[in-house]
Tab-separated table of C-alpha atoms in Angstrom:
chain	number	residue	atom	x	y	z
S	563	UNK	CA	25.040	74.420	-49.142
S	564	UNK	CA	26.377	73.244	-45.433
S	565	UNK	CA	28.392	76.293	-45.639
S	566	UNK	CA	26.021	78.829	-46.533
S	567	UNK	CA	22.926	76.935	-44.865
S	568	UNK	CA	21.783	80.482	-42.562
S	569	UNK	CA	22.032	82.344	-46.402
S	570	UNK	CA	18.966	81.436	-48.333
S	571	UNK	CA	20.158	83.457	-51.698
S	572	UNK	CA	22.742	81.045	-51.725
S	573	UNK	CA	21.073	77.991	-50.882
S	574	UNK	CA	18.249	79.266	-53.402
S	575	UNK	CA	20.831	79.671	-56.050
S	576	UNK	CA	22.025	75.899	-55.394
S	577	UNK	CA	19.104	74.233	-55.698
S	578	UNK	CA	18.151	76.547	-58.725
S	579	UNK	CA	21.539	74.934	-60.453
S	580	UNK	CA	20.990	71.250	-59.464
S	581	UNK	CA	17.434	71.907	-61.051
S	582	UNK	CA	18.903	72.688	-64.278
S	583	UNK	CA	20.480	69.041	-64.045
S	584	UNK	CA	18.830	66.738	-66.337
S	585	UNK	CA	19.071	63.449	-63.867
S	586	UNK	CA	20.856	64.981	-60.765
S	587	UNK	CA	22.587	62.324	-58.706
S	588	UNK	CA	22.229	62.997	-54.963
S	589	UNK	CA	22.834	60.400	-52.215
S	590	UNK	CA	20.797	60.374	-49.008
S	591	UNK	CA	22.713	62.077	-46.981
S	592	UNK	CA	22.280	65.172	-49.330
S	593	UNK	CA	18.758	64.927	-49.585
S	594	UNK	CA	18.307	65.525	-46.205
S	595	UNK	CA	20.352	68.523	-46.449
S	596	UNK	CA	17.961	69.850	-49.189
S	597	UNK	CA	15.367	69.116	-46.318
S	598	UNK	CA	16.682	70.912	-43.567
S	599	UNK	CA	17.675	73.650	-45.951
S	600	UNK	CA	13.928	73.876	-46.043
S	601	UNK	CA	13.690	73.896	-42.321
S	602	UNK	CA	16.234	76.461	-41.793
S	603	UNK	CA	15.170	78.622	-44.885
S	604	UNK	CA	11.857	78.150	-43.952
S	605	UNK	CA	10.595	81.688	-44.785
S	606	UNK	CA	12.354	82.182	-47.837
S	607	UNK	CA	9.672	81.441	-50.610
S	608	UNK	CA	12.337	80.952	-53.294
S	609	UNK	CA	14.311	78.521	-51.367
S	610	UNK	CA	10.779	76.190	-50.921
S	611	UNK	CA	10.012	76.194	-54.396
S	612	UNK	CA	13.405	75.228	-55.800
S	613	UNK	CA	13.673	72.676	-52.657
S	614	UNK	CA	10.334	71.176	-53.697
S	615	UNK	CA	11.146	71.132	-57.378
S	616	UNK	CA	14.464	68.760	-56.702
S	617	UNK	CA	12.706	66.287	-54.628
S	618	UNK	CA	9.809	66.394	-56.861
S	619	UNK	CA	12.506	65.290	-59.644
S	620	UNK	CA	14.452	62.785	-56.990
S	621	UNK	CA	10.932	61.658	-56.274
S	622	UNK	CA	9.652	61.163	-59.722
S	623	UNK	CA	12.454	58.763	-60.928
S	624	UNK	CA	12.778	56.324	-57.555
S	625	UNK	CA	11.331	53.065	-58.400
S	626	UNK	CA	8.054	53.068	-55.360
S	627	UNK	CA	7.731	49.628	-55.402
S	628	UNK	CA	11.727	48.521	-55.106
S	629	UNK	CA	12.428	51.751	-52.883
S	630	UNK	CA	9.920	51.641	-49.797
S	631	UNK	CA	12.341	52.443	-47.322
S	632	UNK	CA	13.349	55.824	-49.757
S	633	UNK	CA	13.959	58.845	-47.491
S	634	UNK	CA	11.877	61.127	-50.237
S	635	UNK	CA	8.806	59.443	-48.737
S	636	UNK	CA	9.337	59.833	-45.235
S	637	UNK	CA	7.134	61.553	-42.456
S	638	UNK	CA	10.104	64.458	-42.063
S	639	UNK	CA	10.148	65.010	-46.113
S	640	UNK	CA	6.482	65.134	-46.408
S	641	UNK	CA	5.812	67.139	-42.954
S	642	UNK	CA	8.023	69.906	-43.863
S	643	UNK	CA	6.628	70.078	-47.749
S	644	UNK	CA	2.809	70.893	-45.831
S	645	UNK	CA	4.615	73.134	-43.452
S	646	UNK	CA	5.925	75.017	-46.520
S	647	UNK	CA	2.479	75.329	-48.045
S	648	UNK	CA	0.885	76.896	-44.799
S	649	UNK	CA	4.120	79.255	-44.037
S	650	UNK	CA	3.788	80.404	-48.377
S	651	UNK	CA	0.131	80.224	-48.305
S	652	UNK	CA	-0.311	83.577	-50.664
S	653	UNK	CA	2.756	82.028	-53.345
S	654	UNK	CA	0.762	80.417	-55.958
S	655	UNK	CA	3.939	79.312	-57.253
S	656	UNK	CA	4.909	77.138	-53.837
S	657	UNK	CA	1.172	75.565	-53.856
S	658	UNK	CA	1.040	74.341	-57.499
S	659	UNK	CA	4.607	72.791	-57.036
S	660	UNK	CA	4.430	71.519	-53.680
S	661	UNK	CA	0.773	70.045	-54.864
S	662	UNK	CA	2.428	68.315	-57.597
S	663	UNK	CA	5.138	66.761	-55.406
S	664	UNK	CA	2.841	65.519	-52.895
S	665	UNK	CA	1.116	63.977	-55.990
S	666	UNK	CA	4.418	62.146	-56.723
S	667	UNK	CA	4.776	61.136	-53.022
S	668	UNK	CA	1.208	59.695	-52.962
S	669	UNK	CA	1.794	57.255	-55.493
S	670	UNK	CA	3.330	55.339	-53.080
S	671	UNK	CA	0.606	53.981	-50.761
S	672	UNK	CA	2.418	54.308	-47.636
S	673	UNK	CA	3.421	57.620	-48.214
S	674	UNK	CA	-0.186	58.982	-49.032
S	675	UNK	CA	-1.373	57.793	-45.355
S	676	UNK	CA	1.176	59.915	-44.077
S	677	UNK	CA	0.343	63.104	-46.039
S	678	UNK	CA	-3.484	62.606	-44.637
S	679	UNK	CA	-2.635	61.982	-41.401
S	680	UNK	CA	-0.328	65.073	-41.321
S	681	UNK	CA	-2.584	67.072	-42.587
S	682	UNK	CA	-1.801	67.541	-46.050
S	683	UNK	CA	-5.406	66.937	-48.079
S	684	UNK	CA	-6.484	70.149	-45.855
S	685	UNK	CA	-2.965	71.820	-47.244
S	686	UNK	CA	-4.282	70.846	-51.040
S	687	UNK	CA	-7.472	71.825	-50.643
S	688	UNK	CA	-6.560	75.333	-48.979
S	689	UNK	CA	-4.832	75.660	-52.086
S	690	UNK	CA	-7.822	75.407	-54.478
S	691	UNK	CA	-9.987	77.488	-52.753
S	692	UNK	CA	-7.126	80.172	-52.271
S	693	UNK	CA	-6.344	79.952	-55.724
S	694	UNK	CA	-9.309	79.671	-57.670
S	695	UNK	CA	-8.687	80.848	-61.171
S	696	UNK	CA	-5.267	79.360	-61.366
S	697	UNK	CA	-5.543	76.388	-63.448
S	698	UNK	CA	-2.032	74.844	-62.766
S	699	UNK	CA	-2.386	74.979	-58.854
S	700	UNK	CA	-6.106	73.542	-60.027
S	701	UNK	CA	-5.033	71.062	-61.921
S	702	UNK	CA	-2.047	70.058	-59.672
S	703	UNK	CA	-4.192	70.014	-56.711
S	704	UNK	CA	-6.967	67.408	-58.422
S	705	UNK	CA	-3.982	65.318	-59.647
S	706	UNK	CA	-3.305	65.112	-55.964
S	707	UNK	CA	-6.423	63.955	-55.048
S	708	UNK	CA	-6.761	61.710	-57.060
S	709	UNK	CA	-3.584	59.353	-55.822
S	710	UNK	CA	-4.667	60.478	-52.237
S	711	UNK	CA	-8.242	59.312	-52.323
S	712	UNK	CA	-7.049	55.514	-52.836
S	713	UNK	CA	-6.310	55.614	-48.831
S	714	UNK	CA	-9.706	54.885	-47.235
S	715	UNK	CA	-8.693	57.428	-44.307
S	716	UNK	CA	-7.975	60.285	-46.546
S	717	UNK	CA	-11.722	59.390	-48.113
S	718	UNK	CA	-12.108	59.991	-44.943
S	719	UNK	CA	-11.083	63.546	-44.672
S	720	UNK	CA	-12.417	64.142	-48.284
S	721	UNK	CA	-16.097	63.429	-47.123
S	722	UNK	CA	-15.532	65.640	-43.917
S	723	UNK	CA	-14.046	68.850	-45.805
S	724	UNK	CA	-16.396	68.353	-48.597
S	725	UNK	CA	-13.573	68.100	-51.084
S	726	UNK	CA	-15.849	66.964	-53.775
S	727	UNK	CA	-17.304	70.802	-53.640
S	728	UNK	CA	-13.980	72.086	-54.428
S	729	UNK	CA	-13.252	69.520	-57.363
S	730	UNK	CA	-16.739	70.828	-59.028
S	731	UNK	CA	-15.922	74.114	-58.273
S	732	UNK	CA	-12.552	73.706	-60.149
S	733	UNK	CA	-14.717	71.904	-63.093
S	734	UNK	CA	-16.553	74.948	-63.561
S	735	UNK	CA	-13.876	77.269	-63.378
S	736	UNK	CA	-11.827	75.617	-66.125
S	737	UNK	CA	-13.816	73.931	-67.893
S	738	UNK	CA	-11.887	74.537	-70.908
S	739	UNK	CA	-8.741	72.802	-69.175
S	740	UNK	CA	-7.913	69.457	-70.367
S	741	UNK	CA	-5.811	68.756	-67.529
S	742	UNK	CA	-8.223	70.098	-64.266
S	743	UNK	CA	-11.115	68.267	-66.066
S	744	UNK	CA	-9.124	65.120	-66.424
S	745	UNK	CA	-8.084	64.936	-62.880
S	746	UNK	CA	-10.863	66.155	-61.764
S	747	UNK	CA	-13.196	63.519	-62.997
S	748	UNK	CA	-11.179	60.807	-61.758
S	749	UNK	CA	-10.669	62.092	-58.114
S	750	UNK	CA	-14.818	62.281	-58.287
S	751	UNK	CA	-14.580	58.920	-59.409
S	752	UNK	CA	-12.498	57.986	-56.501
S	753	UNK	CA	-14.694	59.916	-54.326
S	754	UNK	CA	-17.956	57.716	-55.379
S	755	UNK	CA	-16.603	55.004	-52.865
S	756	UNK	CA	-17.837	57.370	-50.285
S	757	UNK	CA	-22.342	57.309	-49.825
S	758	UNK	CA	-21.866	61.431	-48.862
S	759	UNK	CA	-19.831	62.188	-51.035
S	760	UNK	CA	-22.257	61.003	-54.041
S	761	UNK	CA	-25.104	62.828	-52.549
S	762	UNK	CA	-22.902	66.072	-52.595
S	763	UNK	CA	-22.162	65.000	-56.045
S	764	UNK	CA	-25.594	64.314	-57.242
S	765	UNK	CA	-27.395	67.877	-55.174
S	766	UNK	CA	-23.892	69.738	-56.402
S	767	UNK	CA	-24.962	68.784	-60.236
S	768	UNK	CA	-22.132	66.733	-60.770
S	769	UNK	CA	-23.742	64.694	-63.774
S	770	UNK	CA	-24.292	68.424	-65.759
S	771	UNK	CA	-20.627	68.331	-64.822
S	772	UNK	CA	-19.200	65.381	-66.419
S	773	UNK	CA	-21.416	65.718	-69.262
S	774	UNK	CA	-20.140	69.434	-70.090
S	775	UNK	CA	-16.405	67.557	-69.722
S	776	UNK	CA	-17.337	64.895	-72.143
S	777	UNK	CA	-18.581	67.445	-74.584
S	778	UNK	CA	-15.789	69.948	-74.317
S	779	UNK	CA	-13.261	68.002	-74.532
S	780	UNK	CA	-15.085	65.379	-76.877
S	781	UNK	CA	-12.063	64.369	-78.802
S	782	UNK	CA	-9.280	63.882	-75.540
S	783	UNK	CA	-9.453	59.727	-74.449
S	784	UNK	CA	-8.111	60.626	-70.745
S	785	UNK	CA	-11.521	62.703	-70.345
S	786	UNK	CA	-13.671	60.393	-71.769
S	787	UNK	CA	-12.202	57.242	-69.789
S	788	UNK	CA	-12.223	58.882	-66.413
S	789	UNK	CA	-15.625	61.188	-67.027
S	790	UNK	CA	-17.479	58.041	-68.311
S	791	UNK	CA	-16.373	55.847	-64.980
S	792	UNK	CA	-17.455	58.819	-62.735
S	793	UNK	CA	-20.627	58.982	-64.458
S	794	UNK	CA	-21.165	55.004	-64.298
S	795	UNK	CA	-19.687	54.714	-60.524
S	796	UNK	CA	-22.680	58.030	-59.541
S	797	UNK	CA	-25.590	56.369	-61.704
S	798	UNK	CA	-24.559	52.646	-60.096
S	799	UNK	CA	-24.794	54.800	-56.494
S	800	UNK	CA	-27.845	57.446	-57.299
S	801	UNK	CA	-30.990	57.073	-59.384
S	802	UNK	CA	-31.448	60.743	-58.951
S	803	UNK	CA	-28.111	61.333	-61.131
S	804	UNK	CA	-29.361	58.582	-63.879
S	805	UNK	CA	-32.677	61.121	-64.489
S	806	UNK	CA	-30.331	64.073	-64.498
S	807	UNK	CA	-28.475	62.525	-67.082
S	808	UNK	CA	-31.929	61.791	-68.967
S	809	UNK	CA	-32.731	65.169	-68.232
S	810	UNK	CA	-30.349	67.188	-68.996
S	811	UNK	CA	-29.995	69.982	-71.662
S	812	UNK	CA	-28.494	67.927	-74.736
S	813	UNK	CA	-29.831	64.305	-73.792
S	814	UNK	CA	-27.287	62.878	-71.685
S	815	UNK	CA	-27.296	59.701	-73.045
S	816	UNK	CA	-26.481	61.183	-76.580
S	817	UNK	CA	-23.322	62.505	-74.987
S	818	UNK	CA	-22.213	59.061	-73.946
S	819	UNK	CA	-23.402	57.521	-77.481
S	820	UNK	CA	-20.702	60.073	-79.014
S	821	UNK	CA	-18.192	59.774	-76.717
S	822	UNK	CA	-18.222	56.258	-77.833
S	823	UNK	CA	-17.931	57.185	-81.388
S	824	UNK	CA	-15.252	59.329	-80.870
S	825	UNK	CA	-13.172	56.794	-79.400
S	826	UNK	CA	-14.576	53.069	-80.293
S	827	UNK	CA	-11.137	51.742	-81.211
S	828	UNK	CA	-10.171	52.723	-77.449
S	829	UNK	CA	-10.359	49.604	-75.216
S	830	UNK	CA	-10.073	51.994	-72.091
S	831	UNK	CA	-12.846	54.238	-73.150
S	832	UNK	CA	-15.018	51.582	-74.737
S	833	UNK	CA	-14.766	49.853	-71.595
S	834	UNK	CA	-15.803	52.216	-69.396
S	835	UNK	CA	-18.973	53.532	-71.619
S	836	UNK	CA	-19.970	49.829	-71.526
S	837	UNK	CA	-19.511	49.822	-67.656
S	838	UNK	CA	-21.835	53.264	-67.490
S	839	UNK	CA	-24.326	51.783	-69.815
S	840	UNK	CA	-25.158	48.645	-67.669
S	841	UNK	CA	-25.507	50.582	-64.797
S	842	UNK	CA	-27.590	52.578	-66.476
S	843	UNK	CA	-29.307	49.540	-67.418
S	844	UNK	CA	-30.221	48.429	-64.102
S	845	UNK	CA	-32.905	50.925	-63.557
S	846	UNK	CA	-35.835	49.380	-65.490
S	847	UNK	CA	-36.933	53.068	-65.799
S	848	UNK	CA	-34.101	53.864	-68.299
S	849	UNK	CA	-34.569	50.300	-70.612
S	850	UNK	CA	-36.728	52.811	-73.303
S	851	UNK	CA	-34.667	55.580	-73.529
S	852	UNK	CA	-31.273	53.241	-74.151
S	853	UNK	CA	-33.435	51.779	-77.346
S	854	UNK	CA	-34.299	54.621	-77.848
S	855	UNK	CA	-30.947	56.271	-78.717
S	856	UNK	CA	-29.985	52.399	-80.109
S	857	UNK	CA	-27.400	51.546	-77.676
S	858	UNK	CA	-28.092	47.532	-78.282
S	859	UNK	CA	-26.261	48.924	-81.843
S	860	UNK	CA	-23.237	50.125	-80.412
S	861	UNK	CA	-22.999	47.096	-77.943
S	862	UNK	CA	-23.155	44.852	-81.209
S	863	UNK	CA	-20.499	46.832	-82.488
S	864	UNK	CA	-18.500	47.086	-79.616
S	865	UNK	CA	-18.496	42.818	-79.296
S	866	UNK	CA	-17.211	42.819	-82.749
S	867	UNK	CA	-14.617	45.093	-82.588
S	868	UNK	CA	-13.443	44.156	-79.308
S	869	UNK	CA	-14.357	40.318	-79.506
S	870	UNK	CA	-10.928	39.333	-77.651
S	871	UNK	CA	-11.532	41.662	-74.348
S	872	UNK	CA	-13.421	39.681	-72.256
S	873	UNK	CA	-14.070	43.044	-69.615
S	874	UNK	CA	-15.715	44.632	-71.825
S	875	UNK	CA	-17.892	41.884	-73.187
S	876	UNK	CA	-19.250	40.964	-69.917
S	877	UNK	CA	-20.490	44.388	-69.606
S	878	UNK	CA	-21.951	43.790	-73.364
S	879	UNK	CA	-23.721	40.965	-72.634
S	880	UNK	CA	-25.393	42.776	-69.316
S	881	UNK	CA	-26.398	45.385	-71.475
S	882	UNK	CA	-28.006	43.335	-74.029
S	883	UNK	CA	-29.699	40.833	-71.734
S	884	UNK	CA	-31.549	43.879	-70.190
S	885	UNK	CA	-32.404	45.263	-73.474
S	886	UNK	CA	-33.901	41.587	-74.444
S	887	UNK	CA	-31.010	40.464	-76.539
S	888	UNK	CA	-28.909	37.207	-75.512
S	889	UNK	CA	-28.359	35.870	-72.264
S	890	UNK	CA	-26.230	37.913	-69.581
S	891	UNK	CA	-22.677	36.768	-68.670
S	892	UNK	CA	-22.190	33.923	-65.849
S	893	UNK	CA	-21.645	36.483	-63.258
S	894	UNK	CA	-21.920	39.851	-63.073
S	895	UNK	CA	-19.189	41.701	-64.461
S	896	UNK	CA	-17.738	44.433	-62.110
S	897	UNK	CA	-18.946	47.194	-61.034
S	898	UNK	CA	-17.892	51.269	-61.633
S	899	UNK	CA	-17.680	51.797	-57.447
S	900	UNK	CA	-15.754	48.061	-57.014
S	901	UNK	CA	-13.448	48.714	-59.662
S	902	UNK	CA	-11.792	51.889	-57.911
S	903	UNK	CA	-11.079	49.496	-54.600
């Protein structure tokens, strides 16, 4: 590569081999040579996308935690991945893999400061909306988000770009996708820290959203864990989104009853319905309609079968103090918004 660095078929070709490499082995000072091979190569498209595909790999097996000082999550790595997006904005192929990468990056918490600060939620987001019926560069691009929005900053920039109108768009653009859905519902989750963002949300029809998700996808656990905990963060938030869920076409609260029995040996799942019905629970308005579709049943059900997790109890015994049975827990258990801080 140093001595073919101006020829990008030849640097394209040696990143294309080192990708076929199971676990490639490259020290530091060869990374950065895969970096400014992007900065010399800068508009060769083929060059980008095989660059971006090794460090996603490099990226994807260092250790965040014992690495922090890792080149891979550096200002130069991540500043020239963004400026690869915006010089290949019409390669769908560059976006969805560059998306994914800054993903990987953001899991460290350091890193996903940087990407926002340079710039790189407007990069993801220019993406979607170029994009739109591409599912991967969808689905890449919510995965993003959602490791991005943990940064209070790059909530931030969410709120101001009105990211959460992209996510929904993506929801309703595939919602037969699995994986858009699924990251989708837990960047809006992530999002419901922000007061503007859940009144986009709720005027944007976000509960229709997450209740479509649940049913579509009835049967997949990630969906129902991360759509329930959306739901129960925007009801905790908005009253308005509680009545849409009454509401809505197929009784909302139905929805939630199955998703339940379609996953009750789940802890994850079973927790977060639990969490989502004691919100709901807190508006005395919706105390008739929870008898009515005999949630105080599954919470008895749910403290049997899940007797040893003491999470989910507390949100049992919330549940079942509003709906007149037992005594609630010590203390308030916590909270769908205060459990994504």
């Amino acid at each position: 590569m140093n001595e073919n660095k101006d020829n990008g078929i030849s640097i394209a070709n040696a990143l294309k081999h080192l990708n076929t490499m199971n676990n490639p082995k490259i020290d530091e000072a060869s990374r950065q040579l895969v970096v400014q091979s992007m900065k010399d190569n800068m508009s060769d498209v083929a060059v980008q996308i095989e660059a971006c595909k090794l460090i996603l790999t490099l990226a994807a097996a260092s250790d965040v935690e014992e690495d922090t000082e890792d080149y891979l999550f550096s200002s130069e790595v991540i500043s020239t991945v963004s400026l690869a997006m915006r010089s290949h904005a019409s390669s769908n192929v560059l976006q969805g893999v560059a998306c994914l990468l800054l993903k990987t990056l953001a899991l460290s918490e350091d890193a996903a400061g940087k990407i926002g600060l340079g710039g790189g939620i407007q990069d993801i987001l220019s993406a979607m909306r170029s994009f739109p019926s591409d599912a991967t560069v969808a689905s890449n691009c919510a995965s993003a988000l959602s490791c991005l929005t943990i940064n209070d900053k790059n909530l931030e920039i969410m709120r101001e770009e009105k990211g959460v109108m992209d996510l929904m768009n993506a929801m309703r653009e595939h919602g037969e996708s699995a994986s858009v859905i699924d990251f989708a519902c837990s960047a809006l989750w992530g999002l419901s820290l922000e007061d503007e963002n859940v009144e986009m949300m709720t005027d944007g029809g976000a509960a229709d959203l997450l209740l479509d998700a649940l049913k579509t996808h009835k049967k997949n656990p990630d969906v129902a864990k991360n759509g329930c905990m959306a739901l129960a963060s925007l009801v905790g938030e908005s009253e308005a989104c509680a009545y849409a869920i009454l509401n809505s076409g197929e009784d909302g609260l139905e929805v939630i009853c199955d998703t339940y029995r379609n996953h009750k040996d789940n802890p994850d799942v079973v927790e977060n319905v639990a969490c989502f019905f004691m919100e709901l629970s807190e508006i005395d308005d919706m105390i008739e309609s929870l008898k009515r579709c005999k949630v105080a049943d599954i919470m008895k059900e749910t403290a049997t079968k899940h007797a040893s997790n003491e999470d989910i109890l507390g949100y049992v015994q919330s549940v079942q103090a509003k709906l007149g049975i037992g005594k609630p827990p010590a203390s308030r258990p916590v909270s769908a918004r205060v459990r994504n801080k």
